[in-house]
XYZ file of C-alpha atoms in Angstrom:
534
model
C 0.000 0.000 0.000
C 1.040 3.637 -0.420
C 2.088 5.315 2.793
C -0.567 7.874 3.739
C 0.968 9.012 7.013
C 4.362 9.632 8.525
C 4.341 6.202 10.192
C 6.283 3.719 8.078
C 5.406 0.954 10.511
C 1.884 0.826 9.128
C 3.118 -0.763 5.902
C 4.406 -3.902 7.639
C 1.920 -6.740 8.184
C 0.332 -6.649 11.635
C 0.116 -10.444 11.791
C 1.490 -13.505 10.004
C -2.007 -14.086 8.623
C -1.753 -10.810 6.697
C 0.885 -12.382 4.447
C -0.601 -14.074 1.355
C -0.577 -17.827 1.976
C 0.985 -18.687 -1.383
C 4.150 -16.814 -0.374
C 4.618 -18.668 2.910
C 4.648 -22.245 1.579
C 8.391 -22.299 0.832
C 9.605 -20.867 4.136
C 11.390 -21.426 6.388
C 14.172 -23.046 4.341
C 16.539 -25.460 6.049
C 19.574 -25.333 3.749
C 21.630 -28.123 5.309
C 23.546 -29.531 2.344
C 26.476 -28.373 0.253
C 28.094 -29.407 -3.014
C 31.787 -30.213 -3.308
C 33.428 -32.729 -5.610
C 30.204 -33.708 -7.327
C 28.629 -34.977 -4.122
C 25.883 -33.513 -1.967
C 27.024 -33.565 1.625
C 25.047 -33.000 4.811
C 26.169 -30.008 6.849
C 26.471 -30.505 10.610
C 28.362 -27.319 11.446
C 27.241 -23.791 12.245
C 24.474 -22.049 10.333
C 23.624 -18.463 9.521
C 20.055 -17.550 10.358
C 18.421 -15.642 7.523
C 16.108 -12.774 8.422
C 13.964 -11.208 5.726
C 13.866 -7.415 5.444
C 10.103 -7.938 5.777
C 9.054 -7.260 9.348
C 5.932 -8.171 11.300
C 4.441 -5.689 13.753
C 4.221 -6.611 17.416
C 3.109 -4.719 20.527
C 6.682 -3.700 21.255
C 7.784 -2.887 17.710
C 8.630 -4.635 14.470
C 10.453 -7.953 14.183
C 12.175 -9.269 11.053
C 10.726 -12.544 9.851
C 13.095 -15.518 10.042
C 12.954 -17.380 6.733
C 15.676 -20.005 6.956
C 19.322 -20.820 7.463
C 22.344 -21.910 5.431
C 25.808 -23.343 6.195
C 28.563 -21.207 7.660
C 31.451 -23.125 6.152
C 35.041 -22.975 7.262
C 38.400 -22.712 5.543
C 38.533 -26.513 5.546
C 35.524 -26.880 3.218
C 36.800 -24.037 1.090
C 40.105 -25.858 0.552
C 38.237 -29.078 -0.221
C 36.293 -27.236 -2.921
C 39.527 -25.906 -4.384
C 41.116 -29.356 -4.390
C 38.043 -30.760 -6.158
C 38.061 -28.006 -8.808
C 41.809 -28.320 -9.418
C 41.510 -32.089 -9.706
C 38.560 -31.873 -12.092
C 40.447 -29.462 -14.340
C 43.654 -31.545 -14.138
C 45.763 -29.085 -16.111
C 43.223 -29.177 -18.945
C 43.130 -32.977 -19.117
C 40.038 -33.431 -16.958
C 36.763 -34.816 -18.276
C 35.082 -31.418 -18.486
C 37.766 -29.377 -20.307
C 38.415 -32.362 -22.589
C 34.760 -32.541 -23.630
C 33.693 -31.046 -26.922
C 31.926 -27.704 -26.696
C 28.804 -29.396 -28.014
C 28.775 -31.780 -25.054
C 29.237 -28.949 -22.562
C 26.392 -27.028 -24.208
C 24.073 -30.026 -23.794
C 24.716 -30.152 -20.060
C 24.220 -26.418 -19.572
C 20.924 -26.656 -21.449
C 19.898 -29.406 -19.019
C 20.754 -26.997 -16.200
C 18.293 -24.473 -17.611
C 15.604 -27.148 -17.854
C 16.235 -28.104 -14.238
C 16.051 -24.467 -13.141
C 12.713 -23.889 -14.834
C 11.094 -26.542 -12.659
C 11.867 -24.374 -9.607
C 10.926 -20.945 -11.012
C 8.128 -20.223 -8.540
C 10.117 -21.377 -5.536
C 13.251 -19.445 -6.476
C 11.383 -16.217 -7.207
C 9.500 -16.457 -3.916
C 12.754 -16.949 -2.017
C 14.313 -14.019 -3.881
C 11.416 -11.850 -2.787
C 11.666 -12.890 0.843
C 15.425 -12.810 1.223
C 16.407 -9.522 -0.425
C 13.090 -7.659 -0.435
C 12.877 -7.523 -4.230
C 9.317 -7.146 -5.474
C 7.774 -10.405 -6.631
C 7.442 -8.982 -10.141
C 11.121 -7.998 -10.223
C 12.120 -11.376 -8.772
C 10.284 -13.102 -11.616
C 12.012 -10.789 -14.072
C 15.437 -11.626 -12.627
C 14.774 -15.346 -13.007
C 13.484 -15.003 -16.571
C 16.326 -12.684 -17.535
C 18.822 -15.215 -16.172
C 17.346 -17.991 -18.297
C 17.302 -15.714 -21.345
C 20.938 -14.714 -20.765
C 22.071 -18.334 -20.394
C 20.318 -19.296 -23.618
C 21.880 -16.358 -25.447
C 25.354 -17.273 -24.180
C 24.786 -20.869 -25.232
C 23.803 -19.529 -28.649
C 26.975 -17.465 -28.858
C 29.165 -20.454 -27.985
C 27.240 -22.642 -30.421
C 27.717 -20.080 -33.202
C 31.433 -20.022 -32.419
C 31.679 -23.803 -32.644
C 29.744 -23.865 -35.930
C 32.190 -21.559 -37.657
C 35.093 -23.053 -39.583
C 38.380 -23.096 -37.667
C 40.248 -19.819 -37.901
C 43.175 -20.805 -40.081
C 46.133 -18.493 -40.598
C 48.276 -18.795 -43.715
C 50.899 -16.091 -43.753
C 54.668 -15.655 -44.106
C 55.180 -19.376 -44.586
C 53.231 -20.269 -41.452
C 49.982 -22.225 -41.252
C 48.068 -22.491 -38.019
C 44.761 -22.590 -36.176
C 43.559 -19.918 -33.759
C 41.365 -21.188 -30.940
C 40.285 -20.556 -27.365
C 41.401 -22.438 -24.283
C 39.925 -22.316 -20.772
C 41.567 -20.386 -17.953
C 41.491 -23.259 -15.450
C 39.800 -22.833 -12.062
C 37.406 -19.894 -11.764
C 36.143 -18.394 -8.509
C 32.768 -16.615 -8.780
C 31.375 -14.310 -6.093
C 27.996 -12.754 -6.853
C 26.209 -9.814 -5.176
C 23.063 -9.651 -3.041
C 21.087 -7.377 -5.353
C 21.076 -9.822 -8.297
C 22.132 -13.053 -6.591
C 20.901 -15.304 -9.401
C 21.493 -13.251 -12.547
C 24.925 -11.841 -11.752
C 26.206 -15.181 -10.469
C 25.034 -17.016 -13.572
C 26.486 -14.414 -15.952
C 29.896 -15.606 -14.761
C 29.185 -19.214 -13.778
C 27.658 -20.342 -17.079
C 30.156 -18.871 -19.576
C 33.008 -20.039 -17.356
C 31.621 -23.582 -17.558
C 30.932 -23.453 -21.284
C 34.524 -22.370 -21.866
C 35.742 -25.557 -20.148
C 36.722 -24.152 -16.755
C 35.908 -25.712 -13.418
C 34.170 -23.415 -10.944
C 33.898 -22.596 -7.265
C 31.087 -20.204 -6.519
C 30.353 -18.543 -3.214
C 26.758 -17.879 -2.305
C 25.920 -14.221 -1.644
C 25.530 -13.267 2.013
C 21.964 -12.214 1.187
C 20.381 -14.310 -1.517
C 21.852 -17.679 -0.558
C 18.606 -19.548 0.034
C 17.635 -19.428 -3.659
C 20.350 -22.003 -4.384
C 18.899 -24.669 -2.117
C 16.440 -25.877 -4.804
C 19.247 -25.962 -7.382
C 21.685 -28.153 -5.447
C 20.424 -31.485 -6.735
C 20.240 -30.123 -10.285
C 23.865 -28.997 -10.162
C 25.068 -32.188 -8.464
C 23.413 -34.478 -10.986
C 24.585 -32.744 -14.139
C 28.293 -32.106 -14.110
C 31.310 -34.364 -13.608
C 32.676 -34.465 -10.070
C 34.471 -31.277 -9.049
C 33.341 -29.169 -12.008
C 30.886 -27.100 -9.943
C 31.540 -26.536 -6.248
C 29.456 -24.394 -3.910
C 30.662 -22.706 -0.742
C 28.897 -20.375 1.682
C 29.719 -18.412 4.791
C 31.827 -15.460 5.857
C 33.891 -14.268 2.904
C 36.785 -13.264 5.142
C 36.953 -16.876 6.370
C 36.467 -18.956 3.223
C 37.858 -16.807 0.392
C 41.424 -15.655 1.281
C 42.967 -19.135 1.325
C 41.569 -19.862 -2.150
C 43.350 -16.925 -3.737
C 46.461 -17.220 -1.594
C 46.905 -20.772 -2.899
C 47.789 -19.461 -6.347
C 45.584 -22.181 -7.864
C 42.711 -19.915 -8.891
C 43.084 -18.749 -12.489
C 39.947 -16.627 -12.939
C 38.182 -14.331 -10.475
C 34.659 -13.050 -11.202
C 33.576 -10.682 -8.445
C 30.921 -8.034 -7.885
C 31.441 -5.835 -4.857
C 33.657 -2.959 -3.797
C 37.008 -1.974 -5.271
C 38.558 -2.081 -1.797
C 37.622 -5.728 -1.292
C 38.557 -6.639 -4.874
C 42.018 -5.090 -4.466
C 42.570 -6.900 -1.184
C 41.535 -10.284 -2.561
C 43.524 -9.973 -5.767
C 46.544 -8.937 -3.721
C 46.427 -12.279 -1.907
C 47.285 -14.174 -5.083
C 51.020 -14.930 -5.163
C 51.077 -14.355 -8.951
C 48.398 -11.678 -9.474
C 49.337 -11.170 -13.120
C 48.229 -14.773 -13.732
C 44.774 -14.068 -12.332
C 42.156 -13.075 -14.934
C 39.754 -10.687 -13.195
C 36.237 -9.780 -14.251
C 35.095 -7.190 -11.725
C 31.898 -5.196 -11.277
C 32.553 -2.546 -8.650
C 31.134 0.717 -7.261
C 29.499 3.428 -9.321
C 28.208 6.934 -8.739
C 26.384 7.341 -12.043
C 25.383 10.951 -12.721
C 22.306 12.215 -14.528
C 22.899 15.540 -16.284
C 19.710 17.461 -16.985
C 20.453 20.296 -19.419
C 18.446 23.518 -19.614
C 16.375 22.399 -22.619
C 15.592 18.895 -21.367
C 12.139 17.419 -21.807
C 11.250 17.344 -18.120
C 8.475 14.811 -18.476
C 10.945 12.304 -19.928
C 13.755 13.315 -17.583
C 11.667 12.941 -14.427
C 10.219 9.612 -15.504
C 13.649 8.170 -16.320
C 15.356 9.686 -13.280
C 12.677 8.350 -10.937
C 13.088 4.813 -12.238
C 16.857 5.169 -12.470
C 17.088 6.238 -8.833
C 14.455 4.052 -7.192
C 14.096 0.783 -9.134
C 14.780 -1.920 -6.533
C 15.296 0.845 -3.998
C 18.288 2.231 -5.899
C 20.242 -0.926 -4.982
C 21.761 -1.380 -8.430
C 25.279 -0.556 -9.570
C 23.711 0.968 -12.707
C 21.316 3.159 -10.704
C 21.418 6.923 -11.070
C 23.044 8.174 -7.871
C 23.586 11.914 -8.332
C 21.642 14.477 -10.378
C 23.048 17.653 -11.911
C 20.221 19.997 -12.932
C 20.576 23.332 -14.734
C 19.563 26.196 -12.450
C 16.994 27.560 -14.940
C 14.835 24.417 -14.621
C 15.780 23.442 -11.076
C 12.536 24.470 -9.384
C 10.282 22.809 -11.920
C 12.389 19.653 -11.945
C 12.244 19.362 -8.146
C 8.491 19.978 -8.087
C 7.870 17.320 -10.704
C 10.274 14.819 -9.179
C 8.860 15.378 -5.686
C 5.349 14.750 -6.968
C 6.489 11.628 -8.748
C 8.188 10.289 -5.604
C 5.057 10.914 -3.534
C 3.099 8.775 -6.001
C 5.554 5.887 -5.828
C 4.016 2.798 -4.294
C 5.803 1.684 -1.147
C 5.033 -1.539 0.648
C 5.733 -5.215 0.935
C 7.447 -7.035 -1.961
C 4.330 -9.100 -2.730
C 2.161 -5.982 -3.231
C 1.111 -5.380 -6.836
C 2.904 -2.448 -8.439
C 5.209 -1.838 -5.471
C 8.452 0.006 -6.236
C 10.043 0.781 -2.857
C 10.369 -2.057 -0.352
C 12.287 -2.756 2.891
C 16.093 -2.853 2.683
C 18.004 -6.064 3.284
C 21.379 -4.732 4.498
C 21.500 -4.361 8.297
C 21.906 -0.749 9.315
C 21.217 0.613 5.825
C 18.309 2.883 6.852
C 20.526 4.293 9.615
C 23.340 4.952 7.118
C 20.974 6.722 4.711
C 19.628 8.768 7.601
C 23.198 9.787 8.485
C 23.848 10.911 4.896
C 20.634 12.923 5.023
C 21.552 14.526 8.339
C 25.011 15.429 7.034
C 23.540 17.033 3.896
C 20.966 19.018 5.878
C 23.696 20.135 8.265
C 25.590 21.555 5.290
C 22.647 23.454 3.835
C 20.530 20.960 1.891
C 16.815 20.396 2.398
C 14.668 17.288 2.197
C 12.434 18.374 -0.663
C 9.645 15.797 -0.532
C 7.217 15.702 2.362
C 7.873 12.263 3.837
C 11.482 11.964 2.698
C 13.877 10.057 4.974
C 11.205 8.749 7.349
C 12.401 5.383 8.626
C 11.233 2.408 10.617
C 13.159 -0.818 11.087
C 14.247 -1.920 7.602
C 12.364 0.738 5.651
C 13.599 4.115 4.418
C 11.174 6.413 2.625
C 12.806 7.907 -0.530
C 14.271 11.354 0.012
C 15.228 14.108 -2.432
C 18.090 16.273 -1.147
C 18.756 19.718 -2.630
C 20.809 21.789 -3.099
C 23.659 19.309 -2.705
C 27.229 20.633 -2.687
C 30.732 19.187 -2.644
C 30.913 19.644 1.154
C 28.402 16.842 1.684
C 29.123 13.116 1.970
C 26.305 12.249 -0.430
C 28.185 14.186 -3.134
C 30.962 11.577 -3.059
C 29.680 8.393 -1.410
C 27.718 5.742 -3.280
C 24.503 5.598 -1.266
C 23.166 2.391 -2.868
C 19.667 3.179 -1.655
C 16.596 5.414 -2.184
C 18.333 8.731 -1.607
C 18.292 11.286 -4.464
C 20.906 14.083 -4.293
C 20.280 17.008 -6.669
C 23.099 19.427 -7.529
C 22.313 22.742 -9.288
C 24.697 23.894 -12.014
C 24.974 26.888 -14.289
C 28.204 26.019 -16.068
C 28.603 22.560 -17.625
C 32.289 22.697 -16.656
C 31.198 22.064 -13.047
C 29.680 18.774 -14.087
C 32.641 17.886 -16.273
C 35.036 18.460 -13.388
C 32.942 16.213 -11.170
C 33.003 13.389 -13.699
C 36.695 13.650 -14.494
C 37.683 13.844 -10.815
C 35.382 11.020 -9.716
C 36.866 7.682 -8.692
C 34.070 5.985 -10.583
C 33.374 5.551 -14.263
C 30.589 3.153 -15.054
C 27.821 5.141 -16.799
C 26.146 8.529 -17.127
C 22.846 9.864 -18.463
C 22.348 13.121 -20.361
C 18.952 14.751 -20.887
C 18.450 17.538 -23.411
C 17.308 18.497 -26.908
C 20.194 20.458 -28.439
C 21.928 17.819 -30.536
C 25.247 19.647 -30.711
C 25.391 20.242 -26.960
C 24.454 16.660 -26.164
C 27.043 15.387 -28.642
C 29.766 17.491 -27.015
C 28.877 16.324 -23.519
C 28.438 12.688 -24.560
C 31.748 12.572 -26.402
C 33.520 13.996 -23.374
C 31.845 11.478 -21.081
C 33.044 8.528 -23.155
C 36.571 9.337 -21.973
C 35.492 8.792 -18.361
C 32.604 6.308 -18.290
C 31.946 3.137 -20.230
C 28.406 3.942 -21.347
C 26.554 7.189 -22.033
C 22.755 7.093 -22.085
C 20.955 9.879 -23.950
C 17.514 10.854 -22.644
C 17.223 7.621 -20.680
C 18.410 6.153 -17.399
C 21.593 4.153 -16.895
C 21.106 0.422 -17.325
C 22.830 -2.839 -18.131
C 20.470 -4.081 -20.836
C 20.500 -5.150 -23.556
C 22.813 -7.949 -22.468
C 24.307 -8.127 -25.937
C 26.170 -4.855 -25.258
C 29.371 -4.612 -23.184
C 28.883 -4.122 -19.452
C 31.995 -2.755 -17.813
C 33.418 0.291 -16.087
C 36.424 2.552 -15.945
C 38.512 3.701 -12.972
C 37.279 1.985 -9.778
C 33.993 0.845 -11.320
C 35.068 -2.315 -13.045
C 37.559 -4.435 -14.896
C 36.896 -6.742 -17.794
C 33.650 -6.836 -19.693
C 30.641 -9.114 -19.663
C 27.992 -9.369 -22.344
C 26.671 -12.279 -24.349
C 29.632 -12.108 -26.741
C 32.236 -10.842 -24.248
C 31.482 -13.843 -22.051
C 33.440 -16.034 -24.465
C 36.640 -14.028 -24.269
C 36.266 -13.279 -20.551
C 36.826 -16.892 -19.549
C 39.177 -18.103 -22.275
C 42.726 -17.503 -23.433
C 43.543 -17.264 -27.172
C 45.598 -20.198 -28.387
C 47.517 -20.714 -31.631
C 48.807 -24.010 -33.031
C 51.183 -23.271 -35.899
C 53.704 -24.951 -38.185
C 55.787 -24.334 -41.263
C 53.458 -24.306 -44.238
C 53.976 -27.789 -45.712
C 51.391 -30.290 -46.912
C 52.094 -32.636 -44.008
C 51.923 -29.861 -41.416
C 48.627 -28.640 -42.852
C 47.119 -32.071 -42.267
C 48.359 -32.038 -38.669
C 46.751 -28.636 -38.065
C 43.487 -29.937 -39.549
C 43.532 -32.915 -37.177
C 43.978 -30.620 -34.163
C 40.943 -28.644 -35.345
C 38.757 -31.746 -35.609
C 39.820 -32.979 -32.185
C 39.188 -29.581 -30.586
C 35.681 -29.266 -31.996
C 34.687 -32.856 -31.265
């Protein structure tokens, strides 16, 4: 329901019976197994209790609903997973890397079929565990399946093409792709299925063996998939670990036996983990890191379009997306009208529980996040900003009502820090050089959005931005889709690139088998091509 008062608590269910029955069938989840070395094992160690951001009202306050538990593994299990992955790869001689691409594709397609049987259960768990609306949870699942099928298509197209033969300067040879080896995948809480699978699946298709760590929030969704994963792949090809990252991850990288590292998180953590590898130059990294994506609203912008896109860009899944718009530069001549329109749009946003139809803003999963957002708001107000919208920054338990802050200046924390939540800082500008300086001095460089009508002005700004961010969006919000386009970042926002086509090169190394150009050597090169393609 839409909040009609200043009491956020009213949005939480007053009793368990207020929760639709169809969403309570799959909880609580007792996740008491794990997958290492191709075998499902029972876990008898410590567990992490999982509390949903959804709270239930009581006489004394609100209480987060307990929805399950999952294993808190130790360094011992982590090392067992590494040993299994290394053994399964066996320097490229293992069953999986030695398979033809066609055979690997068949098994990944079976994985998709197995996933589809659990669509309703996985989307319900997504909704409960991270507070994503049920509609958005369904979209994440469907997008994951679509992405996997597209990546399979890209690999299949690659295998269908004739071998890339080089005949030059008396040399004949075949260009191919070889797997990296052992790949470690660590996905994020905001897209725990999609972002994990965008690394896991192409890594497998390329012939690598994989260890993947479950996200701290979003782990329960993998419980239904355990048997599917265990029954499909050769022993040790897919290994799952869960628990405190600081406990189970460092020893993996410090071993020097991990060849690929797919990680979504902060640049600080990524730098620390990569630094543990004894030969960091041997470690292929595909990193999705922080972003502070700006929206630049020029004086002649179509405000109806700008407000619509900025609202969605800032608040979709509570602004908890790396591609969210996180700071807004608005020309002073349209500042008042922009704020009035945006404030009205925010007030009409539906806030509530993730199962509510049409809900946009829901409770936040990260402990202490509402308090952090409140601190950013207090700091901004203390330095001269105002909360523009009426109910902005009202909090209760896990909920934070979206707040528009203006005028924001460089003296405020929100000007620099990535809020990763429903907080909208608006900076007035008169000279575009102010915005340009912000972008060029920023530590981040993922994306930017520009709103305006003057083609020449937009072209100038957009061309400048391409030197500092990886994607410029004209008259629309920042976003990852379509997944056929590169998704990456500059500066501290990313390393490597993932898209349907980039996924092939991300998890492979180019290889070249060559010989002096003689009739006999040509035949040898042809044989290597046939063996490679099965």
